[in-house]
Every structure is written in structure tokens, then in C-alpha cells.
Short mmCIF file of C-alpha atoms in Angstrom, two decimals:
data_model
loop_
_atom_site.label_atom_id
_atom_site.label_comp_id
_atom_site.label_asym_id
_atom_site.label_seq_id
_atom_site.Cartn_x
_atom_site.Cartn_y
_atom_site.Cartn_z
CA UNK G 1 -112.86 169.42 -146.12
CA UNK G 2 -115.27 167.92 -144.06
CA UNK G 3 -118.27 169.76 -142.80
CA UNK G 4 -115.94 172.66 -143.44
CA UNK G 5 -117.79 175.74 -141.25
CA UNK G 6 -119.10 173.25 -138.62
CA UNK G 7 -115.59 171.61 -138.22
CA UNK G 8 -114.00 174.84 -137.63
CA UNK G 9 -116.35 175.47 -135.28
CA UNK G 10 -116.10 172.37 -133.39
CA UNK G 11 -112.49 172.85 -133.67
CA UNK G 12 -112.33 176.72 -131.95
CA UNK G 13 -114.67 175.52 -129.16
CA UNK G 14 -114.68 171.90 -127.46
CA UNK G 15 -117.88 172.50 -126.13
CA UNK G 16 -119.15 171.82 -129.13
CA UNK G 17 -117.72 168.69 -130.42
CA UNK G 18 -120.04 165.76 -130.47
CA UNK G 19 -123.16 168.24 -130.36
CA UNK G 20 -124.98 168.51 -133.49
CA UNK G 21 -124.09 171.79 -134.91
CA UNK G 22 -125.47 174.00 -137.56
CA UNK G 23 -124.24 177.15 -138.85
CA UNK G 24 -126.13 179.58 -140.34
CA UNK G 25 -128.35 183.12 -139.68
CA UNK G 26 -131.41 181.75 -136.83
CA UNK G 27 -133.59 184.60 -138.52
CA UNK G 28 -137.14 184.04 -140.27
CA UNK G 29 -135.44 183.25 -143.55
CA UNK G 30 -132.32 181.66 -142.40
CA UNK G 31 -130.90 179.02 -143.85
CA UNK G 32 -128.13 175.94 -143.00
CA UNK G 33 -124.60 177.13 -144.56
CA UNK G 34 -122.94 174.15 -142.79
CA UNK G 35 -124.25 171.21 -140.79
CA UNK G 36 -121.81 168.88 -138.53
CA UNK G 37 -122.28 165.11 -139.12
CA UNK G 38 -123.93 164.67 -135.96
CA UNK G 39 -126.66 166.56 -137.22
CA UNK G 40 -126.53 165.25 -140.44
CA UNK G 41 -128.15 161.94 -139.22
CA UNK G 42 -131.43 164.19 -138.37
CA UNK G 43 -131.17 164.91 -142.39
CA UNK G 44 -129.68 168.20 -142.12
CA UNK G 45 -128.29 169.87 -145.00
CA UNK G 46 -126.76 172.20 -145.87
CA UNK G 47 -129.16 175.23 -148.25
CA UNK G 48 -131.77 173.95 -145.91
CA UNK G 49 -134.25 176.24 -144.51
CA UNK G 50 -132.95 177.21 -140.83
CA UNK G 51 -136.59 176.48 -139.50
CA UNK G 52 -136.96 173.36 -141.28
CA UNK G 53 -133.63 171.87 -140.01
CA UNK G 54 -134.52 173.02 -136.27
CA UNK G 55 -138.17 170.93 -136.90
CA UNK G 56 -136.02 167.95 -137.75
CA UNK G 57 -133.47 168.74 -134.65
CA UNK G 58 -134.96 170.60 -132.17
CA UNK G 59 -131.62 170.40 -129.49
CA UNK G 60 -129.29 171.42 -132.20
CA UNK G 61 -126.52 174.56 -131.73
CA UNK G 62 -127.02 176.99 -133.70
CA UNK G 63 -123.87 178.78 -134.57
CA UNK G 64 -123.80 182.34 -136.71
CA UNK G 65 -120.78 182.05 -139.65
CA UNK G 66 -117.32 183.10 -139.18
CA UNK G 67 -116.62 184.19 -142.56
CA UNK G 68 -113.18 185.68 -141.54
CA UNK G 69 -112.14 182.67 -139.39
CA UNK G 70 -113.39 179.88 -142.27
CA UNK G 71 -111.07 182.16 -145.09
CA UNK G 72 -108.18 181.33 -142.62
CA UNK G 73 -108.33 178.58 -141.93
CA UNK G 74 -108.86 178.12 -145.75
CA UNK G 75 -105.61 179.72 -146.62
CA UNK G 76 -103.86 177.32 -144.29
CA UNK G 77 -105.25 174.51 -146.18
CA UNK G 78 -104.60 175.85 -150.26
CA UNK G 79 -101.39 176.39 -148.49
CA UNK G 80 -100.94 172.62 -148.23
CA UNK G 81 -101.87 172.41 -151.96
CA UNK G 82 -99.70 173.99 -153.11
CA UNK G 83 -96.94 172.23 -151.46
CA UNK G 84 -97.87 169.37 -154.34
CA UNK G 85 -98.16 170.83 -157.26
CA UNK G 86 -98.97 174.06 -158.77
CA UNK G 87 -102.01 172.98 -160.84
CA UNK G 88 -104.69 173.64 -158.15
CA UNK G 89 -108.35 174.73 -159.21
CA UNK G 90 -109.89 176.06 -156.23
CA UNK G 91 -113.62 175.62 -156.16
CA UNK G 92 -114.57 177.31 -152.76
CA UNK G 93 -113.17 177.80 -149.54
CA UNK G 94 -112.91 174.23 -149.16
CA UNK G 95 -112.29 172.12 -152.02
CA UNK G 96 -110.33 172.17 -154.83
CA UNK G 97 -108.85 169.55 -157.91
CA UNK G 98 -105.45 168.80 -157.72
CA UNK G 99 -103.08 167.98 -161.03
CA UNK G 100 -100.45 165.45 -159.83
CA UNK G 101 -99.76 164.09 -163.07
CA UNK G 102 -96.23 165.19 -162.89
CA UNK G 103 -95.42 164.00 -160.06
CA UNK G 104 -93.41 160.90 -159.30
CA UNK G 105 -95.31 160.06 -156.17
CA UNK G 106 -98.07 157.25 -156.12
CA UNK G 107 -101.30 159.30 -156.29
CA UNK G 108 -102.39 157.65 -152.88
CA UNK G 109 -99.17 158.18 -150.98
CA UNK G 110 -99.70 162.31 -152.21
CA UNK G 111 -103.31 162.28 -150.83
CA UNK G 112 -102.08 160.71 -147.53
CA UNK G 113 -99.70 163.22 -147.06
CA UNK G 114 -102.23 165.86 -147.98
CA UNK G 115 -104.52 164.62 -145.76
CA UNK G 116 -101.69 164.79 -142.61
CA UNK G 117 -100.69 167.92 -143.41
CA UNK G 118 -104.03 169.91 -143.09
CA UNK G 119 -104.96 167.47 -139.74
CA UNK G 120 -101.11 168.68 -138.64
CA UNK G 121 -102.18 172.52 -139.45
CA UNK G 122 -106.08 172.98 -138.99
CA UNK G 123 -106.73 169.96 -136.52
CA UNK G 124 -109.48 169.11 -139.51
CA UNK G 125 -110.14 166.05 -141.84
CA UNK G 126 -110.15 166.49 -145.35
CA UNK G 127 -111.77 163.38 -147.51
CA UNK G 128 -109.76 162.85 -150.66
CA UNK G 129 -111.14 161.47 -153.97
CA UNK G 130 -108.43 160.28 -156.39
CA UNK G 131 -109.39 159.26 -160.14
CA UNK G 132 -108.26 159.96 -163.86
CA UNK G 133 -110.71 162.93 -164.14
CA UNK G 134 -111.86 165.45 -162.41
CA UNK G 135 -115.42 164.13 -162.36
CA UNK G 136 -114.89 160.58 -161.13
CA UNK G 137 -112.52 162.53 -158.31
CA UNK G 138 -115.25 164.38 -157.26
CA UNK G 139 -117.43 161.41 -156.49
CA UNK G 140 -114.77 159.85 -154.92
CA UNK G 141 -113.96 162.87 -152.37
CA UNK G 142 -117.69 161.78 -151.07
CA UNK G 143 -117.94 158.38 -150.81
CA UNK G 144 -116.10 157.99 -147.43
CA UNK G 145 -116.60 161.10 -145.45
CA UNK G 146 -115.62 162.33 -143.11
CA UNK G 147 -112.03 161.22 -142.85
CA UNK G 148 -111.89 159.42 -146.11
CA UNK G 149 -109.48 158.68 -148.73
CA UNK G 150 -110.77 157.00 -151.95
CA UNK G 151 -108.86 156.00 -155.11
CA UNK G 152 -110.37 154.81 -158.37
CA UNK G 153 -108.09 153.04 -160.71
CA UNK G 154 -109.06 152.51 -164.33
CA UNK G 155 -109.32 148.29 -163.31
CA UNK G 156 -111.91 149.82 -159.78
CA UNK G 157 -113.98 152.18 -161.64
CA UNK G 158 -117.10 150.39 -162.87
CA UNK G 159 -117.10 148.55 -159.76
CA UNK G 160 -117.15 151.95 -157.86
CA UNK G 161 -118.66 154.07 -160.03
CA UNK G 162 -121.82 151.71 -161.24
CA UNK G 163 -123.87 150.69 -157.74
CA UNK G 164 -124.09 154.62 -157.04
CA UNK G 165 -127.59 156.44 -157.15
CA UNK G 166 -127.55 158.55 -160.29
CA UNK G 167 -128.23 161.09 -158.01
CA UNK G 168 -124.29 161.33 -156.79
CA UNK G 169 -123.58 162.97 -160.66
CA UNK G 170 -122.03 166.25 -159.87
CA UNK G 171 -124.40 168.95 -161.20
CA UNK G 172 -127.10 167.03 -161.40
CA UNK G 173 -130.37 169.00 -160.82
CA UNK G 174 -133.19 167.32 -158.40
CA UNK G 175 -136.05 167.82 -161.17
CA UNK G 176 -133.46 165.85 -163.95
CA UNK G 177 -132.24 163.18 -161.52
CA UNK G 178 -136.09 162.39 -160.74
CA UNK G 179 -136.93 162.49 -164.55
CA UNK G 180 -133.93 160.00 -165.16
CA UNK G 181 -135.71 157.73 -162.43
CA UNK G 182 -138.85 157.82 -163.61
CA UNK G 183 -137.42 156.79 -166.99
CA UNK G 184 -135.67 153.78 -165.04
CA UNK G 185 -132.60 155.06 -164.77
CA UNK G 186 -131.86 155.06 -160.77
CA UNK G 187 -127.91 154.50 -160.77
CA UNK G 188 -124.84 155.02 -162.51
CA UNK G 189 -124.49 152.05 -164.12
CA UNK G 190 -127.65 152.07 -165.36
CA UNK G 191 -126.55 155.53 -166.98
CA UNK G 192 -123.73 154.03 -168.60
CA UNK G 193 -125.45 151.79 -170.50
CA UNK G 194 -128.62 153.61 -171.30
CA UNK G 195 -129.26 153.69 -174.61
CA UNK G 196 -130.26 157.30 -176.51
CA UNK G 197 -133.37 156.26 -177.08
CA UNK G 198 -133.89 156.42 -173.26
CA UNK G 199 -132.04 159.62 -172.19
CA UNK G 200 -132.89 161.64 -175.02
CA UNK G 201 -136.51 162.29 -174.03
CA UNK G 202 -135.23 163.70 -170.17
#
């Protein structure tokens, strides 16, 4: 999903679409659980210290979490998974790997209809990454947010896959990805090909 809390929020109340939105506790040691993509371009994150995020945008909304309303709307949208196949892997409220290997559906006409479904149900986008693995999915699910629908093909995936900062690796720490720079490895590509030699010392 994209900008899953924010969204929702945006979503419940129009006042708040096209404002840059943050949700999250406003107290001394609050932090960012969810930032909309109009506050993104201030470079808010999400984990981010509240106070930090309100230095870099001052006018944001702050908006305190709806736990109960987020694990709704969540439901609605495994709901929609399931409709596709039974192999689903949730990984939080609002993402999850799909199997479709069974079915008989091209993979991109599946993640259409996925995608139609949950705007149909939740009025939200959902970005879909669709790859061999699980991993190369997962970097695809980001490259075109919000909104997005990305498909890497065995004949597309160096293409895709090697102009990306290293950094986009799923899982991979800040203190490791700056050790892999400083050892001259700043994308994916350049991981590919890296010899032991080179990676063995990080």
C-alpha cells in the first residue's frame, strides 16, 4: 500500500488530501509511523524523530494513529489477496508476497486486477512489484510509487535491477550499505559483479 496510515487518513477526511500529513505521537519522543508523499518531498520518513520531521516541515498535519481503523482497512485489502491465490505471506498490515505460480493468468493482468480491487474497496493505491523471487518483487513494489505497477522479467532484470543504489537491497543496514560504498560498491550492479575479494572485508 502506499503511504498506508497517511492514505487512510487522507482517505477518512478530505480536508486532508493534498496537505502534507504525518502520523505519529506529537510528544517529546515521538516519532513518524507514516508520512504522506506530500511530505515526503520535505524528506520525511517514516521512524523519523517527530521533532526532526516538524524542523524539516514546519506546516505539516500532524495526525495521532488509528490502529483500529488501519487493521480494517487492512483486512479489506488481505481480503483481496486472497481472492488470487492462497499462498499469501503477510508481512505487516500492508504488504504482503503473493504465490501466483499456479495460476493461469499473466502475472501483470493478476496485479492489475489486484490493484482495482483494493482502489474499488479502500479508495487506496497499492504499488505492485512482480518478479521470479520474492526479493527482486520487493524492489519492484518501490520503484514506481505511489500508484505503481512494475514487472521484471528474467530478459528486464539486469536492466532494472543494476542502475539501482545498493542502498534499495531489502535489509540492508545504513552502517553496511555505507561500508559497501566506501569499498566502491554504490549500486546493484556493481554488487553483482563484485568480486570476493571486495565484499569479503565489509
Amino acid at each position: 500500500m502506499d503511504a498506508f496510515y497517511a492514505s487512510v487518513e487522507q482517505h477518512d477526511d478530505p480536508r486532508l488530501a493534498g496537505l502534507p500529513v504525518i502520523v505519529g505521537g506529537t510528544g517529546p519522543r515521538g516519532v513518524v509511523a507514516a508520512a504522506s508523499y506530500e511530505v515526503r518531498r520535505f524528506g520525511v520518513r517514516s521512524a523519523m524523530p517527530m521533532r526532526q520531521a516538524l524542523e524539516r516541515c514546519p506546516q505539516a498535519v500532524c495526525v495521532h494513529p488509528r490502529m483500529a481503523r488501519y487493521q480494517e482497512v487492512s483486512r479489506l485489502v488481505f481480503a483481496v489477496f486472497d481472492e488470487f491465490t492462497p499462498r499469501v505471506q503477510g508481512l505487516s498490515l500492508d504488504e504482503a508476497f503473493l504465490d501466483v505460480t499456479a495460476s493461469r493468468e499473466p502475472v501483470a493482468h493478476i496485479a492489475a486486477q489486484i490493484k482495482h480491487r483494493i482502489r474499488e474497496r479502500t479508495g487506496l493505491t497499492a504499488s505492485v512489484g512482480a518478479a521470479a523471487n520474492k526479493l527482486v518483487a520487493k524492489i519492484a513494489s518501490d520503484l514506481n510509487k505511489p500508484d505503481g505497477l512494475t514487472l521484471v522479467t528474467p530478459q528486464t532484470l539486469r536492466a532494472t535491477l543494476d542502475p539501482l543504489p545498493v542502498r534499495r537491497l531489502p535489509g540492508l543496514g545504513g552502517k553496511t550499505g555505507a561500508r559497501l560504498e566506501a569499498a566502491g560498491v554504490h549500486t546493484l550492479g556493481e554488487l553483482r559483479v563484485a568480486p570476493d575479494a571486495q565484499l569479503w572485508p565489509i
